[in-house]
Amino acid sequence: MDQLTVFITCAIAAVGMYLLLAMRSRAGRLTGIIVGLAALFWLVIRLIGNGEVDGSPDPAAGGMPQPLFYVFALIAIGAGARMITHDRPVYSALYFVMVVMSTASIFLLLEAEFMAFALIIVYAGAILITYLFVLMLAHQAPTESEGEVTPEYDRIPHEPASAVAVGFLMLALIGQVVFQRPSAMPPQPGNEERLAAIAENVNILDKKRDAIIAAFSSGEVDLPEDVIVGEILGDRIIFIQQTNNVPREVTFAQAGLTQEEVMDLLPENIEEVGLALVYKFPVSLELAGVILLMAMFGAVVLARKQIELGEDEQRQAAGMQRLSEDVEEGGSI
Amino acid sequence: MNTLTLASEAFGQMTLGHYLLLSGVLFALGLIGFLVRRNMIIMFLCTELMFQAAAIAFIAFDRYHGGTSGQVFVIFILTIAAAEAALALALVVLLYRRRATLDADAWTELSG
């Protein structure tokens, strides 16, 4: 997909988005939706089948079926578009929950299980609930004559033409970068780098390392005692003796293990993330805790009831207790 | 071979570009929503949409280049988003108490 096509697709999608935002009539909005969907499906059709699959998908490469990506991506984009155009703010928050769910599903496709569920728990379960509470607290009571009418600032968008132009220009630039040099984007998940990174982590997690060494020491393979896991490749593991740095290569077949069994022995995603947090990013972890503490302080300070000036004097005149005791009055309270 | 394997062979390989495009589209939608809407709370919700897009990009790069740094950074994105949501909503509630409206245009005298 060359650069001109990217810009034309983004321009068509921009027109569709503008019609969806700015038109008040139902026919205008429907036209906008159709035009936007046309641009989106044109992009999807260009993306599908852009390469050849050689042989069966490698299970170690995490080959989840690709159609699921398109399903979740379209749900996310549709929910996002509906979120920014909906009249009622509570519906916008609920469509955002749908975006969070589809994002979590895409994380599952990318084999980041901990992040998927952390996203659901924190975002959909805490942040969005807070937003919904505040939206319902700030709901303005409808006037008696008009009944339930959404406020004007929700219904009428604010300069849709320039906003849509800016947004889709940026998207066209991103698309240009993605489509410009297809050779720079790796066609498959980087299995070798992933396994190399896992090999580092395995040596730190003692139980996993011992389990792998025990599994590979069975049968005719005779591993010396003080080995660490040097490198994990697609069908073999290279152990390194610690005393004299002699590498020792053992294939999965020699140890009598299938590839799935070896992949089960490797650390899970949550173990890797936990190890990375504590082992490689300890200062950032502490700073994140400090940021949350500061946010809590800030929220408590901001939510305090503001006592107006002069209220103390009014209360004293009425014979009630003063609320604050800064000023010495001499009398007892 | 079941249907999903057949379908996945027809759909071609997943490249990093797929995920980055999805991230770009979500970010553009969040950007447009932030500029278009005038309800203060919905404007902050659109910034959260931009956070989602950045999180997808981080996890995609993490998967395609090994290591776990991307996922750790997404944890920190969640932390910052939670802190920002708490403080932003507290400020919005205070502003709402002053003018009894959530309209961002009610505060235009703050500019220039």
Short mmCIF file of N, CA and C in Angstrom, two decimals, chain B residues 26-67:
data_model
loop_
_atom_site.label_atom_id
_atom_site.label_comp_id
_atom_site.label_asym_id
_atom_site.label_seq_id
_atom_site.Cartn_x
_atom_site.Cartn_y
_atom_site.Cartn_z
N LEU B 26 -6.74 3.99 17.18
CA LEU B 26 -7.33 4.30 18.49
C LEU B 26 -6.83 5.64 19.01
N PHE B 27 -5.53 5.92 18.79
CA PHE B 27 -4.98 7.19 19.26
C PHE B 27 -5.62 8.35 18.52
N ALA B 28 -5.80 8.21 17.19
CA ALA B 28 -6.43 9.28 16.42
C ALA B 28 -7.87 9.50 16.89
N LEU B 29 -8.59 8.40 17.17
CA LEU B 29 -9.96 8.54 17.67
C LEU B 29 -9.98 9.27 19.01
N GLY B 30 -9.06 8.90 19.89
CA GLY B 30 -9.00 9.59 21.18
C GLY B 30 -8.67 11.05 21.02
N LEU B 31 -7.76 11.36 20.08
CA LEU B 31 -7.38 12.75 19.86
C LEU B 31 -8.56 13.55 19.33
N ILE B 32 -9.28 12.97 18.35
CA ILE B 32 -10.44 13.67 17.81
C ILE B 32 -11.49 13.88 18.90
N GLY B 33 -11.71 12.85 19.71
CA GLY B 33 -12.70 12.98 20.78
C GLY B 33 -12.32 14.04 21.78
N PHE B 34 -11.03 14.15 22.10
CA PHE B 34 -10.59 15.15 23.06
C PHE B 34 -10.81 16.54 22.51
N LEU B 35 -10.59 16.73 21.20
CA LEU B 35 -10.73 18.07 20.64
C LEU B 35 -12.19 18.43 20.40
N VAL B 36 -13.04 17.42 20.19
CA VAL B 36 -14.41 17.71 19.79
C VAL B 36 -15.34 17.89 20.98
N ARG B 37 -15.22 17.05 21.97
CA ARG B 37 -16.18 17.07 23.06
C ARG B 37 -15.92 18.25 23.99
N ARG B 38 -17.00 18.71 24.63
CA ARG B 38 -16.86 19.84 25.55
C ARG B 38 -17.18 19.46 26.98
N ASN B 39 -17.65 18.26 27.19
CA ASN B 39 -17.90 17.79 28.54
C ASN B 39 -16.56 17.44 29.17
N MET B 40 -16.25 18.03 30.30
CA MET B 40 -14.89 17.89 30.85
C MET B 40 -14.54 16.46 31.17
N ILE B 41 -15.53 15.71 31.70
CA ILE B 41 -15.24 14.33 32.07
C ILE B 41 -14.99 13.48 30.83
N ILE B 42 -15.75 13.73 29.75
CA ILE B 42 -15.55 12.95 28.53
C ILE B 42 -14.22 13.30 27.89
N MET B 43 -13.75 14.54 28.07
CA MET B 43 -12.42 14.88 27.55
C MET B 43 -11.36 14.05 28.24
N PHE B 44 -11.49 13.86 29.57
CA PHE B 44 -10.51 13.03 30.25
C PHE B 44 -10.65 11.57 29.84
N LEU B 45 -11.88 11.13 29.56
CA LEU B 45 -12.07 9.75 29.09
C LEU B 45 -11.37 9.53 27.76
N CYS B 46 -11.34 10.54 26.90
CA CYS B 46 -10.65 10.40 25.62
C CYS B 46 -9.13 10.33 25.81
N THR B 47 -8.60 10.99 26.85
CA THR B 47 -7.17 10.81 27.12
C THR B 47 -6.91 9.39 27.58
N GLU B 48 -7.86 8.78 28.29
CA GLU B 48 -7.68 7.39 28.68
C GLU B 48 -7.66 6.49 27.45
N LEU B 49 -8.45 6.86 26.42
CA LEU B 49 -8.42 6.09 25.16
C LEU B 49 -7.04 6.17 24.52
N MET B 50 -6.42 7.34 24.62
CA MET B 50 -5.06 7.47 24.07
C MET B 50 -4.08 6.62 24.87
N PHE B 51 -4.31 6.50 26.18
CA PHE B 51 -3.46 5.61 26.97
C PHE B 51 -3.59 4.16 26.51
N GLN B 52 -4.82 3.75 26.19
CA GLN B 52 -5.04 2.39 25.70
C GLN B 52 -4.24 2.13 24.45
N ALA B 53 -4.27 3.11 23.52
CA ALA B 53 -3.54 2.95 22.26
C ALA B 53 -2.05 2.79 22.53
N ALA B 54 -1.51 3.61 23.43
CA ALA B 54 -0.08 3.51 23.75
C ALA B 54 0.22 2.16 24.38
N ALA B 55 -0.70 1.64 25.21
CA ALA B 55 -0.47 0.35 25.86
C ALA B 55 -0.41 -0.77 24.82
N ILE B 56 -1.30 -0.72 23.80
CA ILE B 56 -1.26 -1.74 22.75
C ILE B 56 0.08 -1.69 22.03
N ALA B 57 0.56 -0.48 21.74
CA ALA B 57 1.84 -0.37 21.03
C ALA B 57 2.98 -0.94 21.87
N PHE B 58 2.96 -0.65 23.18
CA PHE B 58 4.02 -1.17 24.04
C PHE B 58 4.03 -2.69 24.07
N ILE B 59 2.83 -3.29 24.25
CA ILE B 59 2.79 -4.74 24.36
C ILE B 59 3.18 -5.38 23.03
N ALA B 60 2.79 -4.76 21.90
CA ALA B 60 3.15 -5.33 20.59
C ALA B 60 4.66 -5.32 20.40
N PHE B 61 5.31 -4.21 20.73
CA PHE B 61 6.76 -4.15 20.61
C PHE B 61 7.42 -5.14 21.56
N ASP B 62 6.83 -5.30 22.74
CA ASP B 62 7.39 -6.23 23.70
C ASP B 62 7.36 -7.65 23.16
N ARG B 63 6.25 -8.00 22.48
CA ARG B 63 6.12 -9.36 21.96
C ARG B 63 7.07 -9.60 20.80
N TYR B 64 7.29 -8.58 20.00
CA TYR B 64 8.08 -8.79 18.80
C TYR B 64 9.56 -8.61 19.02
N HIS B 65 9.96 -8.14 20.16
CA HIS B 65 11.39 -7.96 20.40
C HIS B 65 11.86 -8.63 21.67
N GLY B 66 11.06 -9.48 22.28
CA GLY B 66 11.51 -10.20 23.45
C GLY B 66 11.58 -9.31 24.68
N GLY B 67 11.82 -9.90 25.83
CA GLY B 67 11.94 -9.14 27.06
C GLY B 67 10.58 -8.79 27.63
#
